Coordinates of C-alpha atoms in Angstrom, one line a residue:
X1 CA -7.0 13.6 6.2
X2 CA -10.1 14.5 4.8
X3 CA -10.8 16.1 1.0
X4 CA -14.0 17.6 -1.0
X5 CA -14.9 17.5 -4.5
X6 CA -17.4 20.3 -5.7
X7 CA -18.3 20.4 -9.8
X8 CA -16.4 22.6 -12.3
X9 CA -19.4 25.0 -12.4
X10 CA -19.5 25.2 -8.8
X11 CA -15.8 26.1 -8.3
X12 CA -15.9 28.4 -11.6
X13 CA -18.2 30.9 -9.4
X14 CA -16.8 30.3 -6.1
X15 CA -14.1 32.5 -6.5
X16 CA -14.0 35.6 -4.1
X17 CA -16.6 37.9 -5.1
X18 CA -14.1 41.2 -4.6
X19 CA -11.1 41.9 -2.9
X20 CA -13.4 43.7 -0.2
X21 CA -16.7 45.8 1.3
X22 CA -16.3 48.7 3.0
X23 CA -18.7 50.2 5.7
X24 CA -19.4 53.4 6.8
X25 CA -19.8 53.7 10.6
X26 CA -22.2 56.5 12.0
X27 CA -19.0 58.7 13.1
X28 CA -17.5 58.8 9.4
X29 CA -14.7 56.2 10.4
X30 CA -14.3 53.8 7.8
X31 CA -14.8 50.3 9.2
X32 CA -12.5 47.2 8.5
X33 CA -12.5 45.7 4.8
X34 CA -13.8 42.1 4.4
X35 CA -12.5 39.4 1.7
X36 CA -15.7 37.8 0.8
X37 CA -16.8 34.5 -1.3
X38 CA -20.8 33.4 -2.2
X39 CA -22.5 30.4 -1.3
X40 CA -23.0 27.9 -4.1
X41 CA -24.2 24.8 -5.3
X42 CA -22.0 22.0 -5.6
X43 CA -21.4 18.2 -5.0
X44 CA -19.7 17.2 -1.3
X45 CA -17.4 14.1 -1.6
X46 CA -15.4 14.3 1.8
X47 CA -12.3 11.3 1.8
X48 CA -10.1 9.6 4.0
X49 CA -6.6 9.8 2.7
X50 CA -4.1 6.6 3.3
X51 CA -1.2 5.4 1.4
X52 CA -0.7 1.9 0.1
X53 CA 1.4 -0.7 -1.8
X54 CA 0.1 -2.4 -4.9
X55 CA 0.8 -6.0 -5.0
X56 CA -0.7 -9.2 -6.7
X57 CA -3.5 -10.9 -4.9
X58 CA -1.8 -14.5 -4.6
X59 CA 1.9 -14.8 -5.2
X60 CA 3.6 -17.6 -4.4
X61 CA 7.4 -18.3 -3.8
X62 CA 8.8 -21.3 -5.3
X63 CA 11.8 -22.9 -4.0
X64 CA 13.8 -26.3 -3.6
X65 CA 13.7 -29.0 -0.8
X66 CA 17.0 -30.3 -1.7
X67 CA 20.8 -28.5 -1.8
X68 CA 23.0 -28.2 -5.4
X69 CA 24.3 -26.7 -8.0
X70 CA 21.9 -24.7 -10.3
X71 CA 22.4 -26.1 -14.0
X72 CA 20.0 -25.1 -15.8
X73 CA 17.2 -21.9 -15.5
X74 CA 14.2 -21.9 -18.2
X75 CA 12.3 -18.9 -17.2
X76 CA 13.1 -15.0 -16.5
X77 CA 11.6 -12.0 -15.4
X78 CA 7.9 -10.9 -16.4
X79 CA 7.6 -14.3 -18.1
X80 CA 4.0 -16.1 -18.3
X81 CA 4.2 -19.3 -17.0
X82 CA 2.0 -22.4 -16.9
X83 CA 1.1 -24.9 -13.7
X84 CA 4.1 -27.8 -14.1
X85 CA 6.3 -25.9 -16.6
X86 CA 9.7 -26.4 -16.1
X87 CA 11.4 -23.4 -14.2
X88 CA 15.2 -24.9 -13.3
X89 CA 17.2 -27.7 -12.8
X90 CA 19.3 -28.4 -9.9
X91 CA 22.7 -30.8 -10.5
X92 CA 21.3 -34.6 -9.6
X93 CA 24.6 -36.1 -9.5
X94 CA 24.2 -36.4 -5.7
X95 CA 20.8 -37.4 -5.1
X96 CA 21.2 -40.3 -8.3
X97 CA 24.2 -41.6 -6.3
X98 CA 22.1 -41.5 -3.1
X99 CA 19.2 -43.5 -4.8
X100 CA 21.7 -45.8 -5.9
X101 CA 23.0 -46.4 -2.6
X102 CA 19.8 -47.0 -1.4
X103 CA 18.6 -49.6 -3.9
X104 CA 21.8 -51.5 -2.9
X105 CA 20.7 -50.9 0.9
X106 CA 17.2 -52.5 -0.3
X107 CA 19.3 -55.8 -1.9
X108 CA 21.2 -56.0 0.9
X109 CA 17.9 -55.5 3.5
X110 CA 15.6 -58.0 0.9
X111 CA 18.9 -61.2 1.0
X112 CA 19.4 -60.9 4.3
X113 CA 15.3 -61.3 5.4
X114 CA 15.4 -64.2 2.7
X115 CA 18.1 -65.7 5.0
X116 CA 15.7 -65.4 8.1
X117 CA 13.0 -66.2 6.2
X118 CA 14.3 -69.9 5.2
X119 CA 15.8 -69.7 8.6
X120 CA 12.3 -69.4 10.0
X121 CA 11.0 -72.1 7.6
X122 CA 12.9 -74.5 8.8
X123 CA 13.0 -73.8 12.4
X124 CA 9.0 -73.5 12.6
X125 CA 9.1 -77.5 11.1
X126 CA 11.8 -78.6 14.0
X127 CA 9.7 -76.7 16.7
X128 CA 6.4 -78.0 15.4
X129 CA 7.9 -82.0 15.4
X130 CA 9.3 -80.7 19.2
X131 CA 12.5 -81.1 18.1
X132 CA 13.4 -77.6 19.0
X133 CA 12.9 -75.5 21.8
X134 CA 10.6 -72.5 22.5
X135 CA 12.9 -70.4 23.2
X136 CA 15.1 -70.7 20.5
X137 CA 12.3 -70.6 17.8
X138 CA 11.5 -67.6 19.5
X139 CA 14.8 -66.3 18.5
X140 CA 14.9 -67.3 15.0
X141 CA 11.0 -66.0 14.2
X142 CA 11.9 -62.4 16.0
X143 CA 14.9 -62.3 13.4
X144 CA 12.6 -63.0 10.7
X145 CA 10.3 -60.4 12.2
X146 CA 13.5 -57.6 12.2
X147 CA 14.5 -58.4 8.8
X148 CA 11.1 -57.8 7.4
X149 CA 10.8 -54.5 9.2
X150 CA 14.7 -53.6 7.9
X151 CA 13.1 -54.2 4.0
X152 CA 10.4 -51.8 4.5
X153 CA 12.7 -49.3 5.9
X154 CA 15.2 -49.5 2.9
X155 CA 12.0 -49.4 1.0
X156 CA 11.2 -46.1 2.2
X157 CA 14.9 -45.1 2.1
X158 CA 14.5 -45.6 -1.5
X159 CA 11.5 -44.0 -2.1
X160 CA 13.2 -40.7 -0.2
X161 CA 15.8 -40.6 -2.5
X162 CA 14.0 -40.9 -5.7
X163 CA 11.5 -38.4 -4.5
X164 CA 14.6 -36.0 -3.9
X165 CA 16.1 -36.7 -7.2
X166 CA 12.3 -35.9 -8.5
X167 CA 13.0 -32.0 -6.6
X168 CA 16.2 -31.4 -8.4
X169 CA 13.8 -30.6 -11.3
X170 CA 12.0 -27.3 -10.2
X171 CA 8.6 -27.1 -11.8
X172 CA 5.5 -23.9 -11.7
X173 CA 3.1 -24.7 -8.9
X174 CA 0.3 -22.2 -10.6
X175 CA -0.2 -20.4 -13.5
X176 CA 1.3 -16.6 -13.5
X177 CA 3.8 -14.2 -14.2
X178 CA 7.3 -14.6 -12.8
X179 CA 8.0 -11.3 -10.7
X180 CA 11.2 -12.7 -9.2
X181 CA 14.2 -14.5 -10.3
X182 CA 16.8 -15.2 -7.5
X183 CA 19.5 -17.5 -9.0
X184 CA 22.0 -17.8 -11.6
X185 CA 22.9 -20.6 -13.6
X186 CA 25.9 -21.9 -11.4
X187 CA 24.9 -21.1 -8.5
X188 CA 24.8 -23.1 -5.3
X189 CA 21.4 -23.3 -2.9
X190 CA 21.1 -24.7 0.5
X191 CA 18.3 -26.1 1.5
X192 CA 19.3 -27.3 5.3
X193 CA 17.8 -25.3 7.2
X194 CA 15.2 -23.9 5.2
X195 CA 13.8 -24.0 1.3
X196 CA 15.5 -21.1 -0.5
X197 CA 13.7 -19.0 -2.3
X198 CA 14.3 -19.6 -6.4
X199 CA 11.1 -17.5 -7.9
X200 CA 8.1 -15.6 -6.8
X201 CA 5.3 -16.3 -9.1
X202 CA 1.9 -13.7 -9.4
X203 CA -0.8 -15.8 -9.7
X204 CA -3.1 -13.1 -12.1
X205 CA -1.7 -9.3 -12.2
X206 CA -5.0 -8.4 -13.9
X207 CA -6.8 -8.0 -10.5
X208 CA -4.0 -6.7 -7.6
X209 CA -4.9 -5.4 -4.3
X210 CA -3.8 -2.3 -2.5
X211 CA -2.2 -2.9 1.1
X212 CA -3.2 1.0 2.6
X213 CA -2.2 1.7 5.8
X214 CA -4.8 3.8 7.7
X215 CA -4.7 6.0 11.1
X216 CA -6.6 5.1 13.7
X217 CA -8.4 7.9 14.1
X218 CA -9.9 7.5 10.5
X219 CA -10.1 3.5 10.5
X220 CA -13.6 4.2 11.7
X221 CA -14.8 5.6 8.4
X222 CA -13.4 2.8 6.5
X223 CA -15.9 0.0 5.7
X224 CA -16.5 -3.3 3.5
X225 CA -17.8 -2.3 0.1
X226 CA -16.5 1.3 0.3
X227 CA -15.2 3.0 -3.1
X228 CA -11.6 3.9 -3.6
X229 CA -9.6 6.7 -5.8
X230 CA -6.3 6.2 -6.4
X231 CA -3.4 7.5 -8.1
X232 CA 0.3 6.5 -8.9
X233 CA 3.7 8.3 -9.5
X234 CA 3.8 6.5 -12.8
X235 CA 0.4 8.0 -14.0
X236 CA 0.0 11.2 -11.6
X237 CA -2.5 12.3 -14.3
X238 CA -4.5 9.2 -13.9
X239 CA -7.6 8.7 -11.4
X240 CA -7.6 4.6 -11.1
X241 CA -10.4 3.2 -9.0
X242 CA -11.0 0.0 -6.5
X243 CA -12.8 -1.1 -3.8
X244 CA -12.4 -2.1 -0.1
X245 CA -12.3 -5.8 0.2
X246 CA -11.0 -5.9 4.1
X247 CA -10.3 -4.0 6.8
X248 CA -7.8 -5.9 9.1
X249 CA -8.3 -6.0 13.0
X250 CA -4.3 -6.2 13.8
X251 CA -2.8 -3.0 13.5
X252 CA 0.5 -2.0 13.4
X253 CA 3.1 0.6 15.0
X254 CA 5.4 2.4 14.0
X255 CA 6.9 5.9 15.8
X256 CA 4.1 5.8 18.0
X257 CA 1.4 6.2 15.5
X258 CA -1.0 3.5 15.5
X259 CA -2.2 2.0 11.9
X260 CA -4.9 -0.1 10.2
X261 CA -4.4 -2.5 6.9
X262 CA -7.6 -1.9 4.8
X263 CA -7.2 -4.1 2.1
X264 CA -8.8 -2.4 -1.5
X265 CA -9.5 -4.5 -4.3
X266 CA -8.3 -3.5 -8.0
X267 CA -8.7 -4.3 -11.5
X268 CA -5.5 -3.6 -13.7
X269 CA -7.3 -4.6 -17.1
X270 CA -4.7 -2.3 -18.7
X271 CA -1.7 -3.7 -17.3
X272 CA -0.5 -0.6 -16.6
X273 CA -0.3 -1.1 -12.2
X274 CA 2.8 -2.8 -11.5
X275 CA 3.6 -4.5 -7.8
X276 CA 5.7 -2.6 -5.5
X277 CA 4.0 0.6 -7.0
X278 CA 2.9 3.2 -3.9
X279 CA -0.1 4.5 -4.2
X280 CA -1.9 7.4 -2.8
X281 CA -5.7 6.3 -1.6
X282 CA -8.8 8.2 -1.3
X283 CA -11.4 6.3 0.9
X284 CA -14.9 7.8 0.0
X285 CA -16.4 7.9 2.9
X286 CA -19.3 10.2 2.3
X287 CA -21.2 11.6 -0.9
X288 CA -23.6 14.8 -0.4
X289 CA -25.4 16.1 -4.1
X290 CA -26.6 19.7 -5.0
X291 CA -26.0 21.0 -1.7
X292 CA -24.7 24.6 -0.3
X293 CA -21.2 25.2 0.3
X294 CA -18.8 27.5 1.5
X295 CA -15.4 27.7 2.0
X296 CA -14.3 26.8 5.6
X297 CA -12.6 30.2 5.6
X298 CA -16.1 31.5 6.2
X299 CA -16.8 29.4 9.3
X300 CA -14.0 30.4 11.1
X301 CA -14.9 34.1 11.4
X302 CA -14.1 36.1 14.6
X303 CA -16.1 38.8 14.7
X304 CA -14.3 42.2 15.4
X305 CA -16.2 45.3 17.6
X306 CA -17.0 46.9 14.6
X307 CA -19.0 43.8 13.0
X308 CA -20.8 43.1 16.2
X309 CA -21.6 46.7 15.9
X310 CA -22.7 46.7 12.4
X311 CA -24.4 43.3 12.7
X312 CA -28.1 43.6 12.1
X313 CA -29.0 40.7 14.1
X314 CA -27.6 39.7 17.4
X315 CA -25.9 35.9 17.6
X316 CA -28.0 33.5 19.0
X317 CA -26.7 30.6 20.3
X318 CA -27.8 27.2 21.0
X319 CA -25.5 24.8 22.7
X320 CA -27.8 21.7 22.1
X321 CA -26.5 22.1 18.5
X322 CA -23.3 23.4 18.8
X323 CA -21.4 20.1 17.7
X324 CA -23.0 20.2 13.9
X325 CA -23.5 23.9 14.0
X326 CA -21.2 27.1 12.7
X327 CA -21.5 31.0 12.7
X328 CA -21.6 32.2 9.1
X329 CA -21.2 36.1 8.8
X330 CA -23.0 37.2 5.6
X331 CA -23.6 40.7 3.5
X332 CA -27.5 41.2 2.3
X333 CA -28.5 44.1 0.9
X334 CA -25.8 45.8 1.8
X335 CA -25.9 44.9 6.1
X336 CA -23.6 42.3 7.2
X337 CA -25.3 40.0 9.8
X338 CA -24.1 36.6 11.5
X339 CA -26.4 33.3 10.6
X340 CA -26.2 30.3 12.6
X341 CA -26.2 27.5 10.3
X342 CA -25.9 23.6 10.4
X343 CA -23.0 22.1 9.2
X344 CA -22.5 18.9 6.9
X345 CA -20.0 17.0 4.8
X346 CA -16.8 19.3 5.0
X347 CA -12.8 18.8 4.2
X348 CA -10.1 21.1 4.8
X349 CA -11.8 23.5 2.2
X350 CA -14.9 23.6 2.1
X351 CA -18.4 22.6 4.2
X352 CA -21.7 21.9 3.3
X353 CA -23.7 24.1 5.3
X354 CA -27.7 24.7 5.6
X355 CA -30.1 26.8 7.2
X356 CA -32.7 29.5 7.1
X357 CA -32.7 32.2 4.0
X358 CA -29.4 30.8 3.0
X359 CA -29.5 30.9 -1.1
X360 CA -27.0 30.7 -3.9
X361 CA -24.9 33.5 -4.6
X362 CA -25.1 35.6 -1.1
X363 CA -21.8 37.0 -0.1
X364 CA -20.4 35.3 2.8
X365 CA -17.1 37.0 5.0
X366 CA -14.1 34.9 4.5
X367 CA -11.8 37.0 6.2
X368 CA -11.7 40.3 7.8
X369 CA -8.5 42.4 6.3
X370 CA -6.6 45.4 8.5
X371 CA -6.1 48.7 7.0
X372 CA -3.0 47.2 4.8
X373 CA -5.5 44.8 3.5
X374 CA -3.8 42.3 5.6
X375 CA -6.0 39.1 7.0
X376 CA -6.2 40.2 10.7
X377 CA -5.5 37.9 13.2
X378 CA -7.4 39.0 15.4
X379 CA -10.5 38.0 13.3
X380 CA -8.7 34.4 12.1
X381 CA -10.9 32.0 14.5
X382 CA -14.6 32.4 15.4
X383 CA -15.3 32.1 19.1
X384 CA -19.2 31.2 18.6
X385 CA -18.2 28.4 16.2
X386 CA -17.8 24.2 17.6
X387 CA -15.5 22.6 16.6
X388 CA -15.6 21.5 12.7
X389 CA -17.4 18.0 12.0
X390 CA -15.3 15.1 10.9
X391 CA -15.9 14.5 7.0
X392 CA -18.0 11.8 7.6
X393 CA -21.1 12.9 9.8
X394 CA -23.5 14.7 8.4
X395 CA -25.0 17.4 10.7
X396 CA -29.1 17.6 10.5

């Protein structure tokens, strides 16, 4: 959906210029009213519109690699936390019985290859006088060998278990805020089948990022680099500002209506922006200064038989310009006549239009009214006018 932006002064004059002008037709008749507005100066910003989530750049969820009780929790909510602070404490009884067990499974591994190793000793001396076979040498030095491999195993057993009693103390990975807080003192985790999820750390809330899901039929107008208005529920009053950092190439579907991620960078200095906050976003995709505008009212004129009759000039047409061109019907000295004009940055209000003897302040038809001053239908869409140009493309 496309927006405009046109200066305070500009929009001060805008304003309909009467309720009406009446003609006179050669027969007496009086001929239809016409609601009318003049053609000012103003400043065209047309927009995208999209909406968004705010979150933090980098978050990052802690949890635990090993199951228990939780005994102890240091941190809460909103807390600051450094890299390597203590967050919680999971019960160690188990895993200081299991590295028990396997230092006794190390004692046990470390007598028994000290057994085939003075096994071995001896043997190798028998077999080297040839008072002992190949074959059973061969025995005694692949026990030897098996025992040696069993002590590095209950070496690594032992290291496993320490290394789990290490993860029953549950410690910040980065610096940031805490955002989440998912257990209670007391409660049990399980950590099975997958690592729970304890906190969920924000690396820096002072720069955030907006996640703004965008149509594909405006996705075209988004770019790299491109500025960004924003506001929030919390501070409708409040025009924040960012900037696109990304536009994603995987979209996403939902009821049939294809979407884009752009991704728009923001600073939140104040502290104010909070994640999980939606936001409404205004892509910028075009900016037109001290141009001529009208509303689009006047661009969608259907001219009535009286007004063709009362024109001055016929309507010439051109269809090599039609796609950036529009019929404006404006009042000069009294005579209403059609202009074709070129069309520029426009919204759903108003267009930034140029062409010949077109100056500030000259009336321009914005509607045709019936003899109960009603808008007439019949005069509601202008058959000479092209479609209107997206809010992007500026006409020549």
């Amino acid at each position: 959906m496309n927006k405009i932006k046109i200066t305070a002064a500009a929009l001060g004059v805008i304003i309909l210029a009467g309720t009406g002008w009446f003609y006179k037709r050669a027969d007496g008749k009086e001929a239809p009213a016409y609601r009318t507005a003049t053609i000012q100066r103003g400043s065209v910003k047309p927009t995208v519109s999209a909406t968004g989530t705010l979150s933090a750049v980098k978050t990052i969820q802690v949890g635990t690699q090993v199951s228990g009780q939780v005994t102890a929790i240091y941190v809460d909510y909103n807390e600051h936390v450094r890299k390597g602070q203590l967050l919680a404490r999971i019960d160690p009884t188990l895993q200081n019985q299991a590295v028990e067990e396997a230092q006794a499974q190390l004692e046990r591994a470390q007598a028994t290859m000290e057994q085939a190793q003075s096994d071995y000793a001896r043997n190798k001396q028998l077999f080297d006088a040839r008072f002992l076979a190949a074959s059973e040498f061969s025995t005694v030095q692949s026990n030897f060998s098996v025992q040696k491999a069993n002590v590095k195993s209950a070496l690594i057993a032992l290291e496993r278990a320490r290394q789990n009693l290490r993860y029953t103390d549950i410690y910040a990975p980065i610096d940031g805020v805490i955002v989440e807080r998912n257990v209670d003192v007391g409660q049990t985790v399980a950590a099975n089948f997958s690592a729970p999820q304890l906190f969920l750390i924000a690396n820096d809330l002072s720069h955030m990022q907006i996640l703004a899901l965008v149509d594909e039929s405006d996705i075209g107008a988004i770019r790299t680099g491109q500025p960004v208005e924003f506001t929030v529920q919390a501070y409708s009053s409040q025009t924040f500002l960012g900037m696109v950092q990304q536009v994603r190439l995987q979209s996403k579907t939902q009821d049939n209506v294809v979407n884009y991620t752009a991704v728009v960078g923001v600073k939140n200095t104040t502290g104010k922006l909070l994640p999980g906050m939606t936001a409404t976003v205004q892509f910028l995709t075009g900016d037109a200064e001290n141009v001529l505008v009208v509303p689009n009212s006047a661009l969608r004129i259907r001219p009535t038989p009286a007004m063709l009759a009362q024109a001055k000039d016929g309507i010439a047409t051109n269809d090599s310009d039609r796609a950036t061109s529009a019929i404006l019907w404006i009042i000069n000295n009294g005579t209403l006549r059609p202009v074709r004009v070129h069309t520029g940055l426009s919204d759903e209000t108003h267009t930034q239009v140029d062409g010949p003897g077109l100056t500030v302040g000259t009336a321009v038809v914005t509607a045709v009214l019936d003899a109960a001053n009603r808008i007439s239908d019949d005069a509601s869409k202008n058959p000479f006018q092209s479609p209107r140009p997206s809010g992007g493309d500026k006409g020549g």
